[in-house]
Coordinates of C-alpha atoms in Angstrom, one line a residue:
M282 CA 142.4 176.6 88.5
E283 CA 142.2 174.7 85.2
N284 CA 143.2 176.6 82.1
P285 CA 140.8 176.3 79.1
L286 CA 143.5 176.9 76.5
L287 CA 145.7 174.1 78.1
N288 CA 142.8 171.7 78.2
T289 CA 141.8 172.5 74.6
L290 CA 145.3 171.8 73.3
Y291 CA 145.5 168.6 75.3
L292 CA 142.2 167.6 73.8
I293 CA 143.5 168.2 70.3
S294 CA 146.6 166.1 71.1
I295 CA 144.4 163.2 72.4
A296 CA 142.2 163.4 69.3
L297 CA 145.3 163.1 67.1
F298 CA 146.4 160.1 69.1
I299 CA 143.1 158.3 68.6
I300 CA 142.7 159.2 65.0
G301 CA 146.3 158.3 64.2
L302 CA 145.9 154.9 65.9
K303 CA 142.8 154.2 64.0
R304 CA 144.4 155.1 60.7
Q305 CA 147.3 152.7 61.4
S306 CA 144.8 149.8 61.2
H307 CA 145.2 149.8 57.4
P308 CA 148.5 149.9 55.4
D309 CA 147.2 152.6 53.0
S310 CA 146.7 155.1 55.8
A311 CA 149.3 153.8 58.3
R312 CA 152.0 156.2 57.4
N313 CA 149.7 159.2 57.6
G314 CA 148.3 157.8 60.9
N315 CA 151.8 157.5 62.3
L316 CA 152.5 161.2 61.4
M317 CA 149.2 162.3 63.0
A318 CA 150.0 160.5 66.2
A319 CA 153.5 161.9 66.3
S320 CA 152.1 165.4 65.7
G321 CA 149.8 164.8 68.7
M322 CA 152.7 163.8 70.8
G323 CA 154.8 166.8 69.6
L324 CA 151.9 169.2 70.5
A325 CA 151.5 167.6 73.9
M326 CA 155.2 168.0 74.7
I327 CA 155.3 171.6 73.6
V328 CA 152.3 172.5 75.6
T329 CA 153.5 170.7 78.7
L330 CA 157.0 172.3 78.4
F331 CA 156.0 175.9 77.8
F332 CA 152.7 176.4 79.6
P333 CA 154.4 176.8 83.0
L334 CA 156.2 179.9 81.5
A335 CA 153.0 181.8 82.0
T336 CA 153.2 181.1 85.8
D337 CA 155.6 182.0 88.6
L338 CA 156.7 178.4 89.1
P339 CA 160.4 177.6 89.1
N340 CA 161.7 175.6 86.1
N341 CA 164.6 173.5 85.0
Y342 CA 164.5 174.1 81.3
G343 CA 168.3 173.7 81.0
W344 CA 168.2 170.1 82.2
I345 CA 165.0 169.4 80.2
F346 CA 166.3 170.6 76.9
G347 CA 169.7 169.1 77.6
G348 CA 168.0 165.7 78.1
I349 CA 165.8 166.2 75.0
F350 CA 168.9 166.9 72.9
V351 CA 171.0 164.0 74.2
G352 CA 168.1 161.5 74.0
G353 CA 166.9 162.8 70.7
T354 CA 170.3 162.5 69.2
I355 CA 170.8 159.0 70.4
G356 CA 167.3 158.0 69.1
L357 CA 167.9 159.6 65.7
V358 CA 171.3 158.0 65.2
A359 CA 170.0 154.6 66.4
A360 CA 167.0 154.7 64.1
K361 CA 169.1 155.7 61.1
K362 CA 171.7 153.1 61.6
V363 CA 169.7 150.1 62.8
Q364 CA 169.4 147.2 60.4
M365 CA 165.9 145.6 60.0
T366 CA 167.3 142.4 61.5
A367 CA 168.1 144.4 64.7
M368 CA 164.8 146.3 64.8
P369 CA 163.2 144.0 67.4
E370 CA 166.0 144.4 69.9
M371 CA 166.0 148.2 69.4
V372 CA 162.3 148.3 70.0
S373 CA 162.7 146.2 73.1
L374 CA 165.5 148.4 74.4
F375 CA 163.7 151.7 73.8
N376 CA 160.6 150.2 75.4
G377 CA 162.7 149.5 78.4
F378 CA 163.8 153.1 78.6
G379 CA 160.2 154.1 78.7
G380 CA 159.7 151.8 81.7
A381 CA 162.8 153.3 83.3
A382 CA 161.3 156.8 82.9
T383 CA 158.1 155.7 84.6
M384 CA 160.1 154.0 87.4
T385 CA 162.2 157.2 87.9
V386 CA 159.2 159.5 88.1
A387 CA 157.5 157.3 90.6
F388 CA 160.7 156.9 92.7
I389 CA 161.1 160.7 92.8
E390 CA 157.5 161.0 94.1
F391 CA 158.3 158.5 96.8
F392 CA 161.3 160.6 97.8
Y393 CA 159.0 163.5 98.3
Y394 CA 156.6 161.3 100.4
T395 CA 159.5 160.1 102.7
N396 CA 161.0 163.5 103.4
G397 CA 157.6 165.1 104.3
T398 CA 157.4 167.4 101.3
V399 CA 154.1 165.7 100.2
D400 CA 151.6 163.9 102.3
P401 CA 150.0 161.4 99.9
T402 CA 146.5 160.0 100.1
L403 CA 146.0 156.2 100.0
A404 CA 144.9 156.4 96.4
T405 CA 148.0 158.5 95.4
L406 CA 150.3 156.1 97.3
L407 CA 148.9 153.0 95.6
T408 CA 149.1 154.7 92.2
T409 CA 152.8 155.5 92.8
V410 CA 153.4 151.9 94.0
F411 CA 151.9 150.6 90.7
A412 CA 153.9 153.0 88.7
V413 CA 157.2 152.1 90.2
V414 CA 156.5 148.3 90.0
I415 CA 155.3 148.3 86.4
G416 CA 158.0 150.6 85.3
S417 CA 160.7 148.5 86.9
V418 CA 159.4 145.3 85.5
S419 CA 159.2 146.8 82.1
F420 CA 162.7 148.2 82.3
T421 CA 164.6 145.1 83.4
G422 CA 162.3 142.7 81.5
S423 CA 162.9 144.6 78.3
V424 CA 166.7 144.6 78.8
I425 CA 166.6 140.8 79.2
A426 CA 164.4 140.5 76.1
W427 CA 167.0 142.7 74.3
G428 CA 169.8 140.4 75.4
K429 CA 167.9 137.3 74.2
L430 CA 167.1 138.9 70.9
N431 CA 170.7 139.9 70.1
G432 CA 172.1 136.6 71.3
S433 CA 174.1 137.8 74.3
L434 CA 171.7 135.8 76.6
R435 CA 171.0 132.3 75.5
D436 CA 167.9 130.2 76.4
T437 CA 170.3 127.7 78.2
L438 CA 170.5 130.3 81.0
V439 CA 167.5 129.3 83.0
L440 CA 166.2 129.5 86.6
P441 CA 165.3 126.5 88.7
A442 CA 161.5 126.2 89.1
P443 CA 160.9 129.5 87.3
Q444 CA 157.1 129.4 87.9
I445 CA 157.6 129.1 91.7
V446 CA 160.3 131.8 91.7
N447 CA 158.0 134.2 89.9
A448 CA 155.0 133.4 92.1
V449 CA 157.1 134.1 95.2
M450 CA 158.4 137.3 93.7
M451 CA 154.9 138.5 92.9
L452 CA 153.7 137.7 96.4
A453 CA 156.7 139.5 97.9
I454 CA 156.0 142.6 95.9
A455 CA 152.3 142.5 96.8
G456 CA 153.2 142.0 100.5
V457 CA 155.5 145.0 100.6
A458 CA 153.0 147.2 98.8
I459 CA 150.2 146.3 101.2
Y460 CA 152.5 146.8 104.3
M461 CA 153.5 150.2 103.0
S462 CA 149.9 151.3 102.4
M463 CA 149.0 150.4 106.0
Q464 CA 151.7 152.5 107.6
P465 CA 151.1 156.1 108.8
S466 CA 154.1 157.4 106.9
V467 CA 156.3 156.2 104.0
D468 CA 159.6 154.6 104.9
L469 CA 162.3 155.0 102.2
M470 CA 163.8 151.6 103.2
F471 CA 160.6 149.8 102.1
V472 CA 160.5 151.9 98.9
L473 CA 164.0 150.6 98.1
I474 CA 162.9 147.0 98.9
L475 CA 159.9 147.4 96.6
L476 CA 162.0 148.9 93.8
G477 CA 164.6 146.1 94.2
L478 CA 162.0 143.3 94.1
A479 CA 160.3 144.8 91.1
L480 CA 163.6 145.1 89.2
V481 CA 164.5 141.5 90.0
Y482 CA 161.1 140.3 89.0
G483 CA 161.5 141.8 85.6
V484 CA 164.6 139.6 85.2
T485 CA 163.0 136.4 86.6
F486 CA 159.9 137.0 84.5
V487 CA 161.6 137.2 81.1
L488 CA 164.7 135.0 81.7
P489 CA 162.9 131.6 81.5
I490 CA 161.0 132.5 78.3
G491 CA 162.3 131.0 75.1
G492 CA 163.5 133.1 72.2
G493 CA 160.8 131.7 70.0
D494 CA 158.2 133.3 72.3
M495 CA 159.8 136.8 72.3
P496 CA 157.2 138.4 70.1
V497 CA 154.6 137.8 72.9
V498 CA 156.9 139.1 75.5
I499 CA 157.8 142.3 73.7
S500 CA 154.1 143.0 73.2
L501 CA 153.3 142.4 76.8
L502 CA 156.2 144.5 78.0
N503 CA 155.1 147.3 75.7
S504 CA 151.7 147.1 77.3
F505 CA 153.4 147.4 80.7
T506 CA 155.2 150.6 79.7
G507 CA 151.9 152.1 78.5
I508 CA 150.2 151.2 81.8
G509 CA 153.1 152.6 83.7
A510 CA 152.9 155.9 81.7
A511 CA 149.1 156.1 82.6
F512 CA 149.9 155.7 86.3
A513 CA 152.5 158.4 86.0
G514 CA 149.9 160.6 84.4
L515 CA 147.6 160.0 87.3
I516 CA 150.3 161.1 89.7
Y517 CA 150.7 164.4 88.0
G518 CA 147.1 164.8 86.8
N519 CA 148.2 165.0 83.2
Q520 CA 145.4 164.0 80.8
V521 CA 147.6 163.4 77.8
M522 CA 149.9 160.9 79.8
I523 CA 146.8 159.1 81.1
V524 CA 145.1 158.7 77.7
G525 CA 148.3 158.0 75.8
G526 CA 149.3 155.4 78.4
I527 CA 145.9 153.8 78.3
L528 CA 146.0 153.6 74.5
V529 CA 149.4 152.0 74.5
G530 CA 148.5 149.6 77.4
A531 CA 145.2 148.6 75.9
A532 CA 146.7 148.1 72.4
G533 CA 149.5 146.0 73.9
I534 CA 147.2 143.8 75.9
F535 CA 144.9 143.2 72.8
L536 CA 148.0 142.4 70.7
T537 CA 149.4 140.1 73.4
I538 CA 146.1 138.2 73.6
L539 CA 146.1 137.8 69.8
M540 CA 149.7 136.6 69.9
C541 CA 148.9 134.1 72.6
D542 CA 146.0 132.7 70.6
A543 CA 148.4 132.4 67.6
M544 CA 150.8 130.4 69.8
N545 CA 148.2 128.5 71.7
R546 CA 149.3 130.0 75.0
S547 CA 147.3 131.6 77.8
L548 CA 147.9 135.1 79.1
L549 CA 148.3 133.6 82.6
N550 CA 151.1 131.4 81.2
V551 CA 152.8 134.5 79.9
V552 CA 152.5 136.4 83.3
I553 CA 153.8 133.5 85.3
G554 CA 156.6 133.0 82.8
G555 CA 158.7 130.0 81.8
F556 CA 156.9 128.8 78.7
G557 CA 158.6 127.8 75.5
G558 CA 162.0 128.0 77.0
G559 CA 164.2 126.2 74.5
G560 CA 163.5 122.7 75.8
A561 CA 164.9 119.4 74.5
S562 CA 165.1 119.1 70.8
A563 CA 161.9 117.4 69.6
G564 CA 161.5 115.5 66.4
E565 CA 165.1 114.4 66.1
D566 CA 166.1 113.5 62.5
G567 CA 167.6 110.1 63.4
D568 CA 168.6 108.3 60.2
Q569 CA 166.3 110.4 58.0
V570 CA 167.9 112.1 55.0
A571 CA 166.6 115.4 53.6
K572 CA 166.3 115.6 49.8
E573 CA 168.2 118.5 48.3
A574 CA 167.1 120.7 45.4
T575 CA 169.2 122.7 42.9
V576 CA 168.5 126.3 41.7
T577 CA 167.7 125.1 38.2
D578 CA 165.2 122.5 39.5
T579 CA 163.5 125.1 41.6
A580 CA 163.4 127.7 38.9
I581 CA 161.7 125.2 36.5
M582 CA 159.2 124.3 39.2
L583 CA 158.4 127.9 39.9
K584 CA 158.2 129.0 36.2
Y585 CA 155.7 126.4 35.3
A586 CA 153.6 126.6 38.5
Q587 CA 150.2 128.3 38.6
K588 CA 150.3 129.4 42.2
V589 CA 153.4 130.0 44.4
M590 CA 153.4 131.0 48.1
V591 CA 156.3 132.2 50.2
V592 CA 156.5 131.8 53.9
P593 CA 159.0 134.4 55.2
G594 CA 160.9 134.1 58.5
Y595 CA 163.7 135.6 60.5
G596 CA 166.3 134.1 58.1
L597 CA 164.8 136.3 55.3
A598 CA 165.5 139.3 57.6
V599 CA 169.0 138.2 58.4
A600 CA 169.8 137.9 54.7
Q601 CA 167.9 141.1 53.8
A602 CA 166.3 139.1 51.0
Q603 CA 162.9 140.9 51.0
H604 CA 163.8 143.0 47.9
A605 CA 165.1 139.9 46.1
V606 CA 161.9 138.0 46.9
H607 CA 159.8 140.8 45.5
E608 CA 161.9 140.8 42.4
L609 CA 161.2 137.1 42.0
E610 CA 157.5 137.8 42.5
K611 CA 157.5 140.3 39.7
E612 CA 159.5 137.9 37.4
L613 CA 157.0 135.1 38.0
E614 CA 154.0 137.3 37.6
K615 CA 155.3 138.1 34.1
E616 CA 154.9 134.4 33.5
G617 CA 151.4 134.4 34.7
V618 CA 152.1 132.8 38.1
Q619 CA 150.0 133.8 41.0
F620 CA 152.3 134.8 43.9
K621 CA 151.3 135.1 47.6
Y622 CA 152.9 135.5 51.0
A623 CA 151.9 133.5 54.0
V624 CA 152.7 135.5 57.1
H625 CA 152.5 133.8 60.5
P626 CA 151.5 136.1 63.4
V627 CA 154.7 135.4 65.3
A628 CA 157.1 135.1 62.4
G629 CA 160.3 137.0 63.1
R630 CA 161.3 138.5 66.4
M631 CA 158.5 141.0 67.1
P632 CA 154.8 141.5 66.2
G633 CA 154.5 142.5 62.6
H634 CA 158.2 142.0 61.8
M635 CA 157.6 140.2 58.5
N636 CA 154.9 142.7 57.5
V637 CA 157.4 145.6 58.0
L638 CA 160.1 143.8 56.0
L639 CA 157.8 143.1 53.1
A640 CA 156.3 146.6 53.1
E641 CA 159.9 148.0 53.0
A642 CA 160.3 146.1 49.7
D643 CA 157.0 147.5 48.3
V644 CA 155.2 144.2 48.4
P645 CA 151.5 144.8 47.8
Y646 CA 149.5 144.4 51.1
T647 CA 146.9 142.4 49.1
N648 CA 149.4 139.7 48.4
L649 CA 149.9 139.0 52.2
L650 CA 147.8 136.2 53.6
E651 CA 147.2 135.6 57.3
L652 CA 147.6 132.1 58.8
D653 CA 144.0 130.8 58.3
D654 CA 143.7 132.3 54.8
A655 CA 147.1 130.8 53.8
N656 CA 146.1 127.3 55.0
R657 CA 142.9 127.5 53.0
E658 CA 144.9 128.3 49.8
L659 CA 147.8 125.8 50.3
P660 CA 146.0 122.7 48.9
T661 CA 145.8 124.6 45.5
T662 CA 149.3 125.9 45.7
D663 CA 151.9 124.2 43.4
V664 CA 155.0 125.4 45.2
V665 CA 155.4 126.8 48.7
M666 CA 158.8 128.3 49.5
V667 CA 159.8 128.5 53.1
V668 CA 162.4 131.3 53.3
G669 CA 164.2 131.4 56.6
A670 CA 161.2 130.3 58.6
N671 CA 161.3 127.2 60.8
D672 CA 159.2 126.9 63.9
V673 CA 156.0 128.5 62.3
V674 CA 156.0 125.6 59.8
N675 CA 157.0 122.8 62.1
P676 CA 154.6 119.8 62.0
A677 CA 155.7 118.8 65.5
A678 CA 153.4 121.5 66.8
K679 CA 150.5 119.3 65.7
T680 CA 151.9 115.8 66.4
D681 CA 154.6 115.8 69.1
Q682 CA 153.1 116.4 72.6
S683 CA 156.7 116.6 74.0
S684 CA 157.6 119.5 71.8
P685 CA 157.8 123.0 73.4
I686 CA 155.7 124.4 70.5
Y687 CA 153.0 121.7 70.7
G688 CA 149.5 123.2 70.0
M689 CA 150.8 126.3 68.3
P690 CA 148.9 126.9 65.0
I691 CA 151.3 126.6 62.1
I692 CA 151.3 127.4 58.4
D693 CA 150.6 123.9 57.1
T694 CA 153.0 123.7 54.1
E695 CA 152.5 119.9 53.8
L696 CA 149.1 120.7 52.1
A697 CA 150.9 122.2 49.1
K698 CA 152.0 120.1 46.2
N699 CA 155.7 120.9 46.6
T700 CA 157.7 122.5 49.4
I701 CA 161.1 124.2 48.9
I702 CA 162.8 125.0 52.2
M703 CA 165.5 127.7 51.9
K704 CA 168.1 127.6 54.7
R705 CA 171.8 128.0 55.3
S706 CA 172.0 124.6 57.0
M707 CA 170.0 121.9 58.7
N708 CA 170.3 123.7 62.1
P709 CA 167.0 123.9 64.1
G710 CA 165.1 127.2 64.4
Y711 CA 165.0 129.8 67.2
A712 CA 163.0 127.5 69.5
G713 CA 165.8 125.0 69.3
I714 CA 163.9 122.0 68.0
Q715 CA 164.3 120.0 64.8
N716 CA 161.7 120.2 62.0
P717 CA 160.3 117.0 60.6
L718 CA 159.1 119.0 57.6
F719 CA 162.7 118.8 56.2
F720 CA 162.3 115.0 55.7
K721 CA 158.8 114.9 54.2
E722 CA 158.3 113.3 50.8
K723 CA 157.2 116.5 49.1
S724 CA 160.0 118.6 50.7
R725 CA 163.3 119.7 49.1
M726 CA 166.1 121.7 50.8
L727 CA 167.7 124.6 48.9
F728 CA 170.8 125.5 50.9
G729 CA 172.5 128.9 50.8
D730 CA 172.1 132.6 51.6
A731 CA 168.5 133.6 51.0
K732 CA 169.3 136.8 49.1
Q733 CA 172.0 135.2 46.9
T734 CA 169.8 132.2 46.2
M735 CA 166.9 134.4 45.3
Q736 CA 169.0 136.3 42.8
K737 CA 170.2 133.1 41.2
L738 CA 166.6 132.0 41.0
I739 CA 165.5 135.2 39.3
A740 CA 168.3 134.8 36.7
E741 CA 167.5 131.1 36.2
V742 CA 163.7 131.8 35.7
G743 CA 164.6 134.2 33.0
N744 CA 166.8 131.6 31.2
V745 CA 164.4 128.6 31.5

């Protein structure tokens, strides 16, 4: 019999989830929204853990609290020590653990089905199948994404005909699932085959995808984990798991679609896999020579500009230059210079990576421009500074049909009156292709560590 108090507390948790998610849609209320959602999750955990104490059901609280302590300690230490540059791979790895949890829950249920403890209905069986498949794909796919993000797996490690391999894997998974659903009883051997196929598909799905497309992959895998959690909730009849999983899954799908639009990719292309995988270097520099700028030249240009725009990228995160950029912003604003940031939807290594970095440095949210707004303002911009970005400003996306990023909307820095590109070297970006922007007439290269160079610029602007 359903318990009114339990349902009421679950309803409060769900309301906190939804309100918290809504409040995260704006920077001013995002922190409070995150706390509300976390409070909802905390309440749901407490209710779920302690409600059975009022019954005669056996419990395993020793194992449960032991797991909570170990996992909580690992999570706390990792969150405290992680650098902002490593945040994407940590998010990907933790997301994979969520998928592994769903996979484990579903596999345990299958174990009960095979030993005769539980006689599942067709609907329950299919729900468990979906949970184990989605959880497994999310787990191994996230681990591969983590390896690509931290550099331990390179884009040169590819599969032959990855689209065909993935299509065959999907058909094999569907075939085993259909066969299992048609049998009078569940055979553990077929459960293990299904689990193995799903784990392998997670690898073959993500492995061919290029590092430059990792933000889309992380978003999609996060959605998979949410969907898996919702299926696990259906298995146990837990309303909070169902609603929470649906919220995560739906948000991840919407974000994935938005990211696909930003990169001119289709969602089907993501599911099949193998897009944007490194590829041959497009737009080779040949005999072209990039013009170099000095700190003094750049400082003079910035101080006497009316409008300056910064395009942040992963190189800014690596150098941890966000605070230095904000200091330069404040220094130039004293001189009456209008200062803006052009943030590409897939800049960095995860959705919103640059927004988080700039928010950490207390950059006003009103100074951040999305891609279309930035492109509208660039023709009236005196100086645009590309700080550690590469692929999101690469003109090859508009002109070179052989380029892996062809068709991807970019921040069109060529529209500005002057372009300063801050990089350590002339090496290509994460997608592995050369950038013709380096050799444009209005472009100048300012080599060096972004943080140190920014600090020199701040001092030089004050001395000019």
